[in-house]
Coordinates of C-alpha atoms in Angstrom, one line a residue:
X50 CA 13.5 4.7 -25.4
X51 CA 16.9 4.2 -23.7
X52 CA 18.7 7.2 -23.6
X53 CA 22.3 9.0 -22.8
X54 CA 24.2 5.8 -22.3
X55 CA 27.5 5.0 -19.9
X56 CA 29.7 1.9 -20.8
X57 CA 29.6 1.8 -23.8
X58 CA 25.9 0.4 -24.9
X59 CA 24.1 -0.2 -21.6
X60 CA 21.8 2.5 -21.3
X61 CA 21.9 4.7 -18.2
X62 CA 17.9 6.1 -18.6
X63 CA 14.8 4.6 -20.0
X64 CA 13.5 7.9 -21.9
X65 CA 10.0 8.3 -23.1
X66 CA 8.4 6.0 -24.8
X67 CA 8.5 7.3 -28.8
X68 CA 5.0 8.2 -30.8
X69 CA 6.1 5.5 -33.0
X70 CA 6.7 2.7 -30.5
X71 CA 3.2 3.9 -29.1
X72 CA 1.3 2.8 -32.1
X73 CA 1.8 -0.5 -31.1
X74 CA 2.6 -0.3 -27.5
X75 CA -1.0 0.6 -27.0
X76 CA -2.5 -2.4 -28.8
X77 CA -0.6 -4.2 -27.5
X78 CA -2.0 -3.7 -23.7
X79 CA -5.0 -2.8 -25.0
X80 CA -5.0 -6.6 -25.4
X81 CA -3.4 -7.2 -22.5
X82 CA -5.9 -5.7 -20.6
X83 CA -8.6 -7.9 -22.2
X84 CA -6.2 -11.1 -22.3
X85 CA -6.1 -10.5 -17.7
X86 CA -9.3 -9.5 -17.6
X87 CA -10.8 -13.4 -19.0
X88 CA -8.9 -14.6 -17.0
X89 CA -9.6 -13.4 -14.0
X90 CA -13.9 -13.9 -14.9
X91 CA -12.6 -17.3 -16.3
X92 CA -10.3 -18.1 -13.4
X93 CA -13.2 -17.3 -10.5
X94 CA -15.6 -19.2 -12.7
X95 CA -13.4 -22.2 -12.6
X96 CA -13.3 -22.2 -8.5
X97 CA -17.2 -22.5 -8.6
X98 CA -17.4 -24.7 -10.6
X99 CA -14.6 -27.0 -9.2
X100 CA -16.0 -26.0 -5.8
X101 CA -19.7 -26.7 -6.0
X102 CA -19.8 -29.6 -9.7
X103 CA -16.1 -31.2 -9.3
X104 CA -16.1 -31.7 -5.4
X105 CA -18.5 -33.0 -4.4
X106 CA -18.5 -36.0 -6.6
X107 CA -15.3 -37.0 -4.3
X108 CA -16.3 -35.7 -1.0
X109 CA -20.3 -38.3 -1.7
X110 CA -17.6 -41.1 -1.2
X111 CA -15.6 -39.0 1.7
X112 CA -12.4 -38.0 -0.2
X113 CA -11.2 -34.9 -1.0
X114 CA -9.8 -34.0 -4.5
X115 CA -6.5 -31.1 -4.4
X116 CA -4.6 -30.0 -8.3
X117 CA -1.0 -30.2 -8.3
X118 CA 0.5 -27.7 -10.2
X119 CA 1.2 -29.8 -12.9
X120 CA -2.3 -30.3 -13.4
X121 CA -2.3 -34.2 -11.9
X122 CA -5.2 -35.3 -8.9
X123 CA -3.3 -35.9 -6.2
X124 CA -6.4 -37.0 -3.1
X125 CA -6.4 -34.0 0.2
X126 CA -7.4 -34.5 4.2
X127 CA -10.1 -37.6 4.6
X128 CA -13.7 -36.4 4.2
X129 CA -15.7 -37.3 7.2
X130 CA -14.8 -40.4 9.7
X131 CA -15.1 -43.8 6.6
X132 CA -12.2 -43.1 5.1
X133 CA -9.9 -41.3 7.7
X134 CA -10.7 -44.9 9.5
X135 CA -9.7 -46.8 6.2
X136 CA -6.0 -45.1 6.4
X137 CA -6.2 -43.4 3.1
X138 CA -3.5 -40.6 3.5
X139 CA -3.6 -36.8 1.5
X140 CA -0.8 -36.9 -1.2
X141 CA -2.7 -40.7 -2.2
X142 CA -3.4 -40.8 -6.1
X143 CA -6.5 -43.0 -7.7
X144 CA -5.2 -45.5 -9.9
X145 CA -9.1 -47.2 -10.2
X146 CA -12.2 -47.0 -10.0
X147 CA -14.2 -50.2 -9.8
X148 CA -11.4 -51.9 -11.9
X149 CA -11.7 -49.1 -14.5
X150 CA -7.9 -48.1 -14.6
X151 CA -7.1 -43.9 -14.3
X152 CA -4.9 -42.9 -16.4
X153 CA -1.6 -40.9 -15.5
X154 CA -2.2 -37.5 -15.9
X155 CA -6.0 -37.8 -15.8
X156 CA -7.9 -34.1 -15.9
X157 CA -9.7 -33.6 -12.3
X158 CA -12.9 -33.2 -14.2
X159 CA -12.0 -36.5 -16.1
X160 CA -11.5 -38.5 -13.2
X161 CA -14.9 -36.7 -11.5
X162 CA -16.5 -38.0 -14.8
X163 CA -15.5 -41.7 -13.7
X164 CA -16.2 -41.7 -10.4
X165 CA -19.8 -40.2 -10.7
X166 CA -19.9 -43.3 -13.4
X167 CA -19.2 -45.6 -11.2
X168 CA -23.2 -47.4 -10.1
X169 CA -24.4 -48.4 -6.5
X170 CA -23.7 -47.0 -3.4
X171 CA -20.4 -48.6 -2.2
X172 CA -17.7 -47.8 -4.9
X173 CA -14.3 -49.8 -5.0
X174 CA -11.0 -47.3 -5.4
X175 CA -7.5 -48.4 -5.8
X176 CA -5.4 -45.8 -3.9
X177 CA -1.6 -45.4 -4.5
X178 CA -0.2 -44.1 -1.5
X179 CA 2.6 -41.2 -0.8
X180 CA 4.3 -44.0 0.1
X181 CA 4.0 -45.9 -3.1
X182 CA 1.5 -48.6 -1.5
X183 CA -1.9 -49.6 -3.4
X184 CA -4.6 -50.9 -1.6
X185 CA -8.4 -51.1 -2.7
X186 CA -10.9 -49.1 -1.0
X187 CA -14.9 -49.9 -0.4
X188 CA -16.0 -46.7 0.0
X189 CA -19.9 -45.3 0.7
X190 CA -21.5 -42.8 -1.5
X191 CA -23.1 -41.1 1.0
X192 CA -23.6 -37.6 1.9
X193 CA -23.5 -38.2 5.5
X194 CA -19.5 -38.1 5.0
X195 CA -20.2 -34.4 4.0
X196 CA -21.9 -33.5 6.9
X197 CA -19.8 -35.0 9.3
X198 CA -16.7 -32.6 7.8
X199 CA -19.1 -29.2 8.3
X200 CA -19.6 -30.1 12.1
X201 CA -16.4 -30.3 12.6
X202 CA -15.6 -26.8 10.3
X203 CA -15.5 -23.6 12.2
X204 CA -16.5 -21.5 9.3
X205 CA -19.3 -23.1 6.7
X206 CA -18.2 -23.8 2.7
X207 CA -20.5 -21.0 1.2
X208 CA -18.8 -18.1 4.1
X209 CA -15.0 -19.4 3.4
X210 CA -15.9 -19.2 -0.6
X211 CA -17.5 -15.7 0.3
X212 CA -14.1 -14.7 1.7
X213 CA -12.0 -16.3 -0.4
X214 CA -13.6 -14.5 -3.5
X215 CA -13.8 -11.1 -1.6
X216 CA -10.2 -10.5 -0.9
X217 CA -9.5 -12.7 -4.8
X218 CA -11.0 -9.8 -6.4
X219 CA -9.2 -7.0 -4.2
X220 CA -6.0 -8.4 -5.2
X221 CA -7.2 -9.3 -9.6
X222 CA -9.2 -5.7 -9.6
X223 CA -6.7 -3.5 -7.2
X224 CA -3.5 -5.0 -10.0
X225 CA -6.1 -4.2 -12.9
X226 CA -7.7 -1.3 -11.4
X227 CA -3.6 0.1 -10.9
X228 CA -2.7 -1.3 -14.7
X229 CA -5.6 1.5 -16.5
X230 CA -4.9 4.2 -14.3
X231 CA -0.9 4.0 -15.1
X232 CA -2.4 4.0 -18.2
X233 CA -4.5 6.2 -18.7
X234 CA -2.5 9.4 -16.2
X235 CA 1.5 7.9 -17.6
X236 CA 1.1 7.2 -21.5
X237 CA 4.9 7.9 -22.3
X238 CA 6.2 7.7 -18.7
X239 CA 8.3 3.6 -20.0
X240 CA 8.5 3.0 -15.9
X241 CA 4.2 3.2 -15.7
X242 CA 4.1 1.4 -18.1
X243 CA 6.6 -1.2 -17.4
X244 CA 4.4 -1.7 -14.0
X245 CA 1.1 -1.6 -16.1
X246 CA 2.3 -4.5 -18.5
X247 CA 3.1 -6.0 -14.4
X248 CA 0.3 -6.0 -13.1
X249 CA -1.3 -6.6 -15.9
X250 CA 0.7 -10.2 -15.5
X251 CA -0.4 -10.6 -11.8
X252 CA -3.8 -10.2 -12.5
X253 CA -3.1 -13.5 -15.0
X254 CA -1.6 -15.7 -12.5
X255 CA -2.7 -15.5 -9.0
X256 CA -5.5 -16.4 -7.2
X257 CA -8.2 -17.4 -8.8
X258 CA -6.7 -18.2 -11.9
X259 CA -3.8 -19.9 -11.2
X260 CA -6.1 -23.2 -10.6
X261 CA -7.8 -22.9 -13.6
X262 CA -4.1 -22.6 -15.1
X263 CA -3.7 -26.0 -12.9
X264 CA -6.7 -27.7 -14.1
X265 CA -6.5 -27.5 -17.5
X266 CA -2.6 -28.3 -17.6
X267 CA -1.8 -24.9 -18.9
X268 CA 0.9 -24.1 -16.0
X269 CA 3.2 -23.5 -18.8
X270 CA 1.5 -20.2 -19.8
X271 CA 1.2 -20.1 -16.7
X272 CA 4.8 -19.7 -16.1
X273 CA 6.0 -17.5 -19.3
X274 CA 3.2 -15.2 -18.3
X275 CA 4.6 -14.9 -14.6
X276 CA 8.0 -14.5 -16.3
X277 CA 7.4 -12.2 -18.0
X278 CA 5.5 -9.8 -15.4
X279 CA 8.9 -10.7 -13.0
X280 CA 10.8 -9.2 -15.5
X281 CA 8.5 -5.9 -16.3
X282 CA 8.6 -5.5 -13.0
X283 CA 12.5 -6.4 -12.2
X284 CA 13.3 -4.0 -15.2
X285 CA 11.1 -0.9 -13.5
X286 CA 11.9 -1.1 -10.1
X287 CA 15.3 -0.6 -11.3
X288 CA 14.2 2.7 -13.1
X289 CA 11.6 3.4 -11.1
X290 CA 10.8 6.9 -10.6
X291 CA 12.5 8.9 -13.4
X292 CA 13.5 5.9 -16.2
X293 CA 17.6 7.2 -14.3
X294 CA 19.5 3.4 -13.0
X295 CA 20.8 5.0 -10.4
X296 CA 23.3 3.8 -8.9
X297 CA 24.9 3.3 -11.5
X298 CA 25.5 -0.7 -12.0
X299 CA 20.9 -0.9 -11.7
X300 CA 22.1 -0.3 -15.6
X301 CA 22.9 -4.0 -15.5
X302 CA 19.5 -4.8 -14.5
X303 CA 18.0 -5.9 -17.5
X304 CA 20.5 -7.8 -18.9
X305 CA 21.0 -9.5 -16.2
X306 CA 17.1 -10.6 -15.1
X307 CA 16.6 -12.2 -18.6
X308 CA 18.1 -15.3 -17.6
X309 CA 16.9 -15.0 -14.2
X310 CA 13.8 -14.7 -15.9
X311 CA 14.2 -18.3 -17.8
X312 CA 15.7 -20.0 -14.5
X313 CA 12.4 -19.2 -12.5
X314 CA 9.5 -20.6 -16.2
X315 CA 11.8 -23.4 -15.9
X316 CA 10.0 -27.0 -14.9
X317 CA 12.3 -29.2 -13.3
X318 CA 14.9 -26.4 -11.7
X319 CA 15.0 -27.1 -7.6
X320 CA 11.9 -25.0 -6.8
X321 CA 13.5 -23.7 -3.5
X322 CA 15.8 -22.2 -6.5
X323 CA 13.0 -20.6 -8.1
X324 CA 11.2 -18.7 -5.4
X325 CA 15.3 -17.3 -3.9
X326 CA 15.6 -16.1 -7.8
X327 CA 12.5 -14.5 -8.3
X328 CA 12.1 -12.9 -4.6
X329 CA 16.3 -12.3 -4.3
X330 CA 16.3 -8.8 -7.2
X331 CA 12.9 -7.8 -6.5
X332 CA 13.7 -7.2 -2.5
X333 CA 17.5 -5.7 -3.4
X334 CA 15.9 -3.5 -5.8
X335 CA 13.9 -2.7 -2.7
X336 CA 16.2 -2.1 -0.5
X337 CA 18.8 0.1 -3.1
X338 CA 16.2 2.8 -3.3
X339 CA 17.1 3.9 0.8
X340 CA 20.6 4.7 -1.8
X341 CA 18.0 6.9 -4.3
X342 CA 16.6 8.2 -1.3
X343 CA 20.0 10.1 0.5
X344 CA 21.4 10.8 -3.4
X345 CA 17.7 13.1 -3.7
X346 CA 17.2 16.5 -2.2
X347 CA 13.8 16.9 -0.1
X348 CA 11.4 16.6 -2.6
X349 CA 8.5 15.1 -5.2
X350 CA 11.7 12.3 -5.9
X351 CA 11.9 11.3 -2.2
X352 CA 8.2 11.3 -1.2
X353 CA 7.7 9.0 -4.7
X354 CA 10.4 6.1 -3.8
X355 CA 8.9 6.5 0.2
X356 CA 5.5 5.2 -1.1
X357 CA 6.8 2.6 -4.0
X358 CA 9.2 1.1 -0.8
X359 CA 6.1 1.3 1.7
X360 CA 3.4 -0.8 -1.2
X361 CA 6.9 -3.2 -2.1
X362 CA 7.6 -4.2 1.3
X363 CA 3.5 -4.2 2.7
X364 CA 2.5 -6.8 -0.1
X365 CA 6.6 -8.5 0.4
X366 CA 5.6 -9.3 4.4
X367 CA 2.6 -10.9 3.8
X368 CA 3.7 -12.9 0.9
X369 CA 6.2 -14.0 3.5
X370 CA 3.7 -14.1 6.4
X371 CA 1.5 -16.9 3.5
X372 CA 4.4 -18.6 2.3
X373 CA 5.2 -19.0 6.7
X374 CA 1.4 -20.2 7.0
X375 CA 2.1 -23.0 3.6
X376 CA 4.9 -24.3 6.0
X377 CA 3.2 -24.6 9.4
X378 CA 0.2 -25.5 8.5
X379 CA -1.4 -28.8 10.0
X380 CA -0.8 -32.3 8.9
X381 CA -3.9 -33.9 9.6
X382 CA -7.4 -32.2 8.3
X383 CA -8.2 -31.0 11.8
X384 CA -10.7 -26.9 11.8
X385 CA -7.3 -25.1 12.2
X386 CA -5.9 -26.5 8.9
X387 CA -9.3 -25.3 7.2
X388 CA -9.1 -21.8 9.1
X389 CA -5.5 -21.4 7.9
X390 CA -6.1 -22.2 4.8
X391 CA -8.4 -19.1 4.2
X392 CA -6.0 -17.0 6.3
X393 CA -3.4 -18.1 4.2
X394 CA -4.6 -17.5 1.2
X395 CA -6.0 -13.7 2.4
X396 CA -3.5 -12.5 2.5
X397 CA -2.0 -13.8 -0.3
X398 CA -4.1 -11.3 -1.9
X399 CA -4.1 -9.0 -0.2
X400 CA -0.1 -8.8 -0.2
X401 CA -0.3 -8.8 -4.5
X402 CA -2.8 -5.8 -3.4
X403 CA -1.1 -4.0 -1.8
X404 CA 2.8 -4.2 -3.8
X405 CA 0.2 -1.8 -6.9
X406 CA -0.9 0.8 -4.4
X407 CA 2.4 2.6 -3.9
X408 CA 4.0 2.4 -6.8
X409 CA 1.3 4.0 -8.4
X410 CA 0.5 6.8 -5.6
X411 CA 3.9 7.6 -6.1
X412 CA 3.5 7.8 -10.1
X413 CA 0.5 9.4 -10.5
X414 CA 1.9 11.2 -7.5
X415 CA -1.6 11.0 -5.5
X416 CA -1.3 12.3 -1.9
X417 CA 2.8 11.8 -1.8
X418 CA 3.4 14.4 1.4
X419 CA 1.5 11.3 2.9
X420 CA 3.8 8.9 3.0
X421 CA 5.5 9.6 6.3
X422 CA 2.0 9.5 7.8
X423 CA 0.4 6.2 6.4
X424 CA 4.2 4.8 6.6
X425 CA 4.7 5.2 10.8
X426 CA 0.6 4.2 11.5
X427 CA 0.9 1.2 9.3
X428 CA 4.6 0.4 11.6
X429 CA 2.6 1.3 14.7
X430 CA -0.6 -0.2 14.6
X431 CA 1.8 -3.6 13.1
X432 CA 4.2 -3.3 16.0
X433 CA 1.0 -3.3 18.2
X434 CA -0.6 -6.9 17.0
X435 CA 2.6 -8.4 17.3
X436 CA 3.4 -7.4 20.7
X437 CA -0.8 -8.0 21.7
X438 CA -0.7 -11.3 20.3
X439 CA 2.8 -12.2 22.0
X440 CA 0.7 -11.6 25.4
X441 CA -2.1 -13.3 24.0
X442 CA -0.3 -16.4 23.1
X443 CA 2.1 -16.4 26.0
X444 CA -0.6 -16.1 28.3
X445 CA -3.2 -18.3 27.0
X446 CA -1.1 -22.0 28.5
X447 CA -0.3 -20.3 31.7
X448 CA -3.6 -18.6 32.4
X449 CA -4.9 -21.8 30.9
X450 CA -2.6 -23.8 34.0
X451 CA -4.0 -21.7 37.1
X452 CA -7.5 -21.9 36.4
X453 CA -7.3 -26.0 36.0
X454 CA -5.9 -25.7 39.3
X455 CA -7.5 -23.2 40.6
X456 CA -10.6 -24.0 39.0
X457 CA -10.9 -27.8 36.8
X458 CA -9.8 -28.7 33.6
X459 CA -14.0 -27.8 32.6
X460 CA -13.3 -24.3 32.5
X461 CA -10.6 -24.0 29.8
X462 CA -14.0 -21.1 28.0
X463 CA -12.5 -18.9 31.5
X464 CA -9.2 -19.0 30.5
X465 CA -9.6 -18.7 27.1
X466 CA -11.6 -15.4 28.3
X467 CA -9.0 -14.2 30.8
X468 CA -5.9 -14.4 28.6
X469 CA -8.6 -12.0 25.4
X470 CA -8.9 -9.7 28.6
X471 CA -5.3 -9.4 29.6
X472 CA -4.3 -8.6 26.2
X473 CA -6.9 -6.0 25.4
X474 CA -5.7 -4.8 29.0
X475 CA -1.9 -4.1 27.1
X476 CA -3.5 -2.8 24.0
X477 CA -4.6 0.6 24.9
X478 CA -1.7 1.1 26.9
X479 CA 0.8 -0.2 24.0
X480 CA -0.9 1.6 21.4
X481 CA -0.4 5.3 22.8
X482 CA 2.9 5.0 24.1
X483 CA 3.3 3.4 20.5
X484 CA 1.5 6.4 18.1
X485 CA 2.6 8.6 20.6
X486 CA 6.3 8.7 19.3
X487 CA 5.3 7.8 16.4
X488 CA 3.4 11.5 16.4
X489 CA 6.8 13.2 18.2
X490 CA 9.2 11.5 15.7
X491 CA 7.2 11.6 11.7
X492 CA 4.8 15.3 13.2
X493 CA 7.4 17.7 12.8
X494 CA 5.3 19.4 10.3
X495 CA 2.5 20.1 12.0
X496 CA 4.7 20.5 15.2
X497 CA 6.3 23.7 13.2
X498 CA 3.1 25.5 12.3
X499 CA 1.9 24.9 15.7
X500 CA 5.3 26.8 17.2
X501 CA 4.5 29.2 15.1
X502 CA 2.4 30.5 17.5
X503 CA 4.9 31.4 20.1
X504 CA 7.8 32.4 17.8
X505 CA 5.0 34.9 16.6
X506 CA 4.2 36.0 19.5
X507 CA 8.4 37.3 20.0
X508 CA 8.5 38.3 16.0
X509 CA 5.8 41.0 16.1
X510 CA 7.5 42.8 19.3
X511 CA 10.2 43.4 17.4
X512 CA 9.9 42.8 13.1
X513 CA 7.9 44.8 10.7
X514 CA 5.1 42.6 9.3
X515 CA 6.0 42.3 6.5
X516 CA 9.5 40.4 7.9
X517 CA 7.8 38.3 10.2
X518 CA 5.5 37.0 7.3
X519 CA 8.0 36.3 5.5
X520 CA 9.1 33.7 8.1
X521 CA 5.7 32.6 8.8
X522 CA 5.4 31.8 4.9
X523 CA 8.9 29.8 5.1
X524 CA 7.6 27.7 8.0
X525 CA 4.0 27.4 6.5
X526 CA 5.4 26.2 3.6
X527 CA 8.2 24.4 4.2
X528 CA 4.9 22.8 6.3
X529 CA 2.2 21.4 4.3
X530 CA 4.4 21.4 0.9
X531 CA 2.6 24.7 -1.0
X532 CA 4.3 26.1 -4.0
X533 CA 3.7 29.6 -3.1
X534 CA 1.4 31.5 -0.5
X535 CA 1.4 35.2 0.3
X536 CA -0.4 37.2 3.0
X537 CA -2.6 40.5 1.7
X538 CA -3.1 42.8 5.0
X539 CA -6.5 45.2 5.2
X540 CA -6.9 48.7 4.5
X541 CA -9.6 51.8 4.7
X542 CA -8.9 51.9 0.2
X543 CA -7.8 48.1 0.1
X544 CA -5.6 45.4 0.4
X545 CA -1.6 45.5 1.2
X546 CA 1.0 42.9 0.5
X547 CA 3.1 41.9 3.8
X548 CA 4.8 38.9 2.5
X549 CA 4.8 37.0 -0.7
X550 CA 6.7 33.5 -1.3
X551 CA 7.5 32.4 -4.9
X552 CA 4.7 34.4 -6.1
X553 CA 4.5 35.7 -9.6
X554 CA 3.9 39.4 -9.7
X555 CA 2.9 39.9 -6.0
X556 CA 2.3 43.2 -6.5
X557 CA -0.6 43.0 -8.3
X558 CA -3.0 41.1 -5.6
X559 CA -3.3 44.5 -4.0
X560 CA -5.8 45.3 -7.3
X561 CA -9.2 45.3 -6.8
X562 CA -10.8 41.6 -8.7
X563 CA -7.0 40.4 -8.9
X564 CA -9.0 37.4 -6.4
X565 CA -12.1 35.8 -6.2
X566 CA -12.9 32.5 -4.6
X567 CA -11.9 29.9 -7.2
X568 CA -8.5 31.4 -8.3
X569 CA -6.3 28.3 -8.9
X570 CA -3.3 29.6 -7.4
X571 CA -4.9 29.2 -4.3
X572 CA -7.1 27.1 -4.1
X573 CA -7.2 27.8 0.0
X574 CA -8.0 30.5 1.2
X575 CA -7.9 31.8 5.2
X576 CA -8.9 34.6 6.1
X577 CA -7.5 36.6 9.3
X578 CA -9.4 37.4 11.8
X579 CA -8.8 38.3 15.9
X580 CA -10.8 39.5 18.8
X581 CA -10.9 42.8 17.7
X582 CA -12.4 41.6 13.7
X583 CA -10.4 41.2 10.6
X584 CA -6.9 41.6 9.7
X585 CA -6.4 40.3 6.1
X586 CA -6.2 36.8 4.3
X587 CA -3.7 34.1 4.5
X588 CA -3.8 32.8 0.8
X589 CA -1.5 29.0 0.1
X590 CA -0.6 27.9 -3.4
X591 CA -0.9 24.6 -5.1
X592 CA 0.7 21.6 -2.9
X593 CA 3.5 20.1 -5.2
X594 CA 2.0 17.2 -5.5
X595 CA -0.6 18.9 -7.4
X596 CA -3.4 17.6 -4.5
X597 CA -5.9 19.3 -2.3
X598 CA -4.8 20.1 1.4
X599 CA -6.0 17.4 4.0
X600 CA -8.1 17.8 6.4
X601 CA -5.1 17.5 9.3
X602 CA -3.4 20.2 7.0
X603 CA -6.5 22.4 7.2
X604 CA -6.8 22.2 10.8
X605 CA -3.3 22.9 12.1
X606 CA -3.2 26.0 10.3
X607 CA -6.9 27.1 11.2
X608 CA -4.4 27.3 14.6
X609 CA -2.1 29.2 13.5
X610 CA -4.7 32.1 11.6
X611 CA -5.4 34.0 14.6
X612 CA -2.1 33.7 16.4
X613 CA -0.5 35.6 13.0
X614 CA -3.9 38.5 12.5
X615 CA -2.4 39.2 15.8
X616 CA 1.2 39.6 15.3
X617 CA 0.3 41.2 12.1
X618 CA -2.2 44.3 14.2
X619 CA 0.3 44.8 16.6
X620 CA 3.4 45.1 14.5
X621 CA 1.4 47.5 12.0
X622 CA 0.4 48.9 15.3
X623 CA 3.8 49.6 16.8
X624 CA 4.9 50.2 13.3
X625 CA 2.5 53.3 13.3
X626 CA 3.6 54.4 16.6
X627 CA 7.1 54.4 15.8
X628 CA 6.3 56.6 13.0
X629 CA 4.0 58.9 14.7
X630 CA 6.7 58.7 17.6
X631 CA 9.7 59.6 14.6
X632 CA 7.9 62.2 12.6
X633 CA 6.2 64.1 16.0
X634 CA 10.7 64.1 16.8
X635 CA 11.5 65.4 13.1
X636 CA 8.1 67.8 13.6
X637 CA 9.9 69.4 16.7
X638 CA 13.4 69.9 15.4
X639 CA 12.1 71.1 12.5
X640 CA 10.1 73.4 14.9
X641 CA 13.1 74.8 16.8
X642 CA 15.2 75.2 13.6
X643 CA 12.9 77.2 12.5
X644 CA 12.8 79.1 15.1
X645 CA 16.7 79.7 15.5
X646 CA 16.8 80.5 11.5
X647 CA 13.9 83.6 13.0
X648 CA 15.4 84.0 16.1
X649 CA 19.0 83.8 16.3
X650 CA 20.0 85.2 19.0
X651 CA 22.3 88.4 20.9
X652 CA 25.2 89.3 18.7
X653 CA 28.4 87.7 20.4
X654 CA 29.8 90.8 21.9

């Protein structure tokens, strides 16, 4: 699987997977895929079980449970008024229920069974606070705790679960789908297969399977799986997109990442160090992509790097935002905390959904040339969102203060409405400015085509149709990234070739029956027609990334067809006039010479 080596035995690239390796890689992939699917399904089932069967047991006593990463159970924020009034803190642990000791490290389902078996409407629970203080609490078993808590929550539990499952499913399904597509489309590509295995590992270790591994005490398995997909991802990023380790120092990544993969999974290691180690290498590889980008000629590989970098940058940005939200979660059981918890989980899942999309698009070469448009528009909307958010946040307190002074503090709703209106007023002009800037800087291909009409109006006065056609085809092919193109002009007897670019045996296009509507050589055929009627046809070959021409490209090309038809007709008419004038001059000269031969004139004296 290793290609030519440098510096001894260190491979310079990953070569295509040989047939003898495929014999065991394919079954291994199928087993991994089946495991990831089962983990996702089982994880979803466990989350439903935990939410609707286990959690209510604690909530009936005014408590909530939370599963720690080692599988142990601590108490979450109090539910209802009674437990909050008694001072039960988040992070506390249950030591006994009705005098029955609770074993250390008990799983949440077993603890729920103990609480469920406790008799009577009032249950005595011995609880140890995070500070180590132990106290007994008499907690009333009643559904009123849940009703009190539900009244405080802005989003009902069922709605929260539906939103959570939607985003979790989006993340897992996207990872699985990308893994399958890479496996089917690029089975011998080592980078694609490394990415495919890594995506399967991600799908088996994020929400919802993560909660299941924690609850059943298999966090060690989760650590091993996470380390495995992290290592595969790092090696794939180092060799992306064609298997070459470029710059050359990246060939050391497969060796250097091994101890780091072990480090990020070892229990007892500082979590901050593990997070830094886990993020630093992928981030460094992501930052190294521009180095590879600059060394490449404009073309497919550059676009592949753009898509991959965009996908990972967007995904890592969202995951980073989720981590920041975790750090700023309110310590109390406020409604804002519940909403932020939901937003955090959704952003985290969305980040994992975005990461594989860019890589998948780049490796299967789907819409590679749309990278600039997607990246620029995404960046533009992100900037607009940030600006509007800053305006709204900055204006809220100021407007509240002004409204309170002028209309009284009871009109807080008016202040919120005015802040929202101010933010909405900023949105439209900000959007126009930012999108206008991105169009000017990233819409150069379309601008070239739009500017072709003005150039044609000048060229037709001086250039032949063939010269003008070659110039036009050069601009068209570069703007829409076509592998080939040709222009044919209509004649009384058929068609004449005006110009061709990278077309094999272009003269054959003039022959009757040489073209049909389904000709794979030219998936796009645009009639050239002006006010006087048809002039010819513009034939566009396949896009260099193998995809269809999109709507924007077709619309811009349609703008060019009429000016091109007018220019070809004008150039042909001018050439015909000039040819006629030349023939007249030649005819006159020949006639004069003939007369001189017949009547040479008087002989000299």
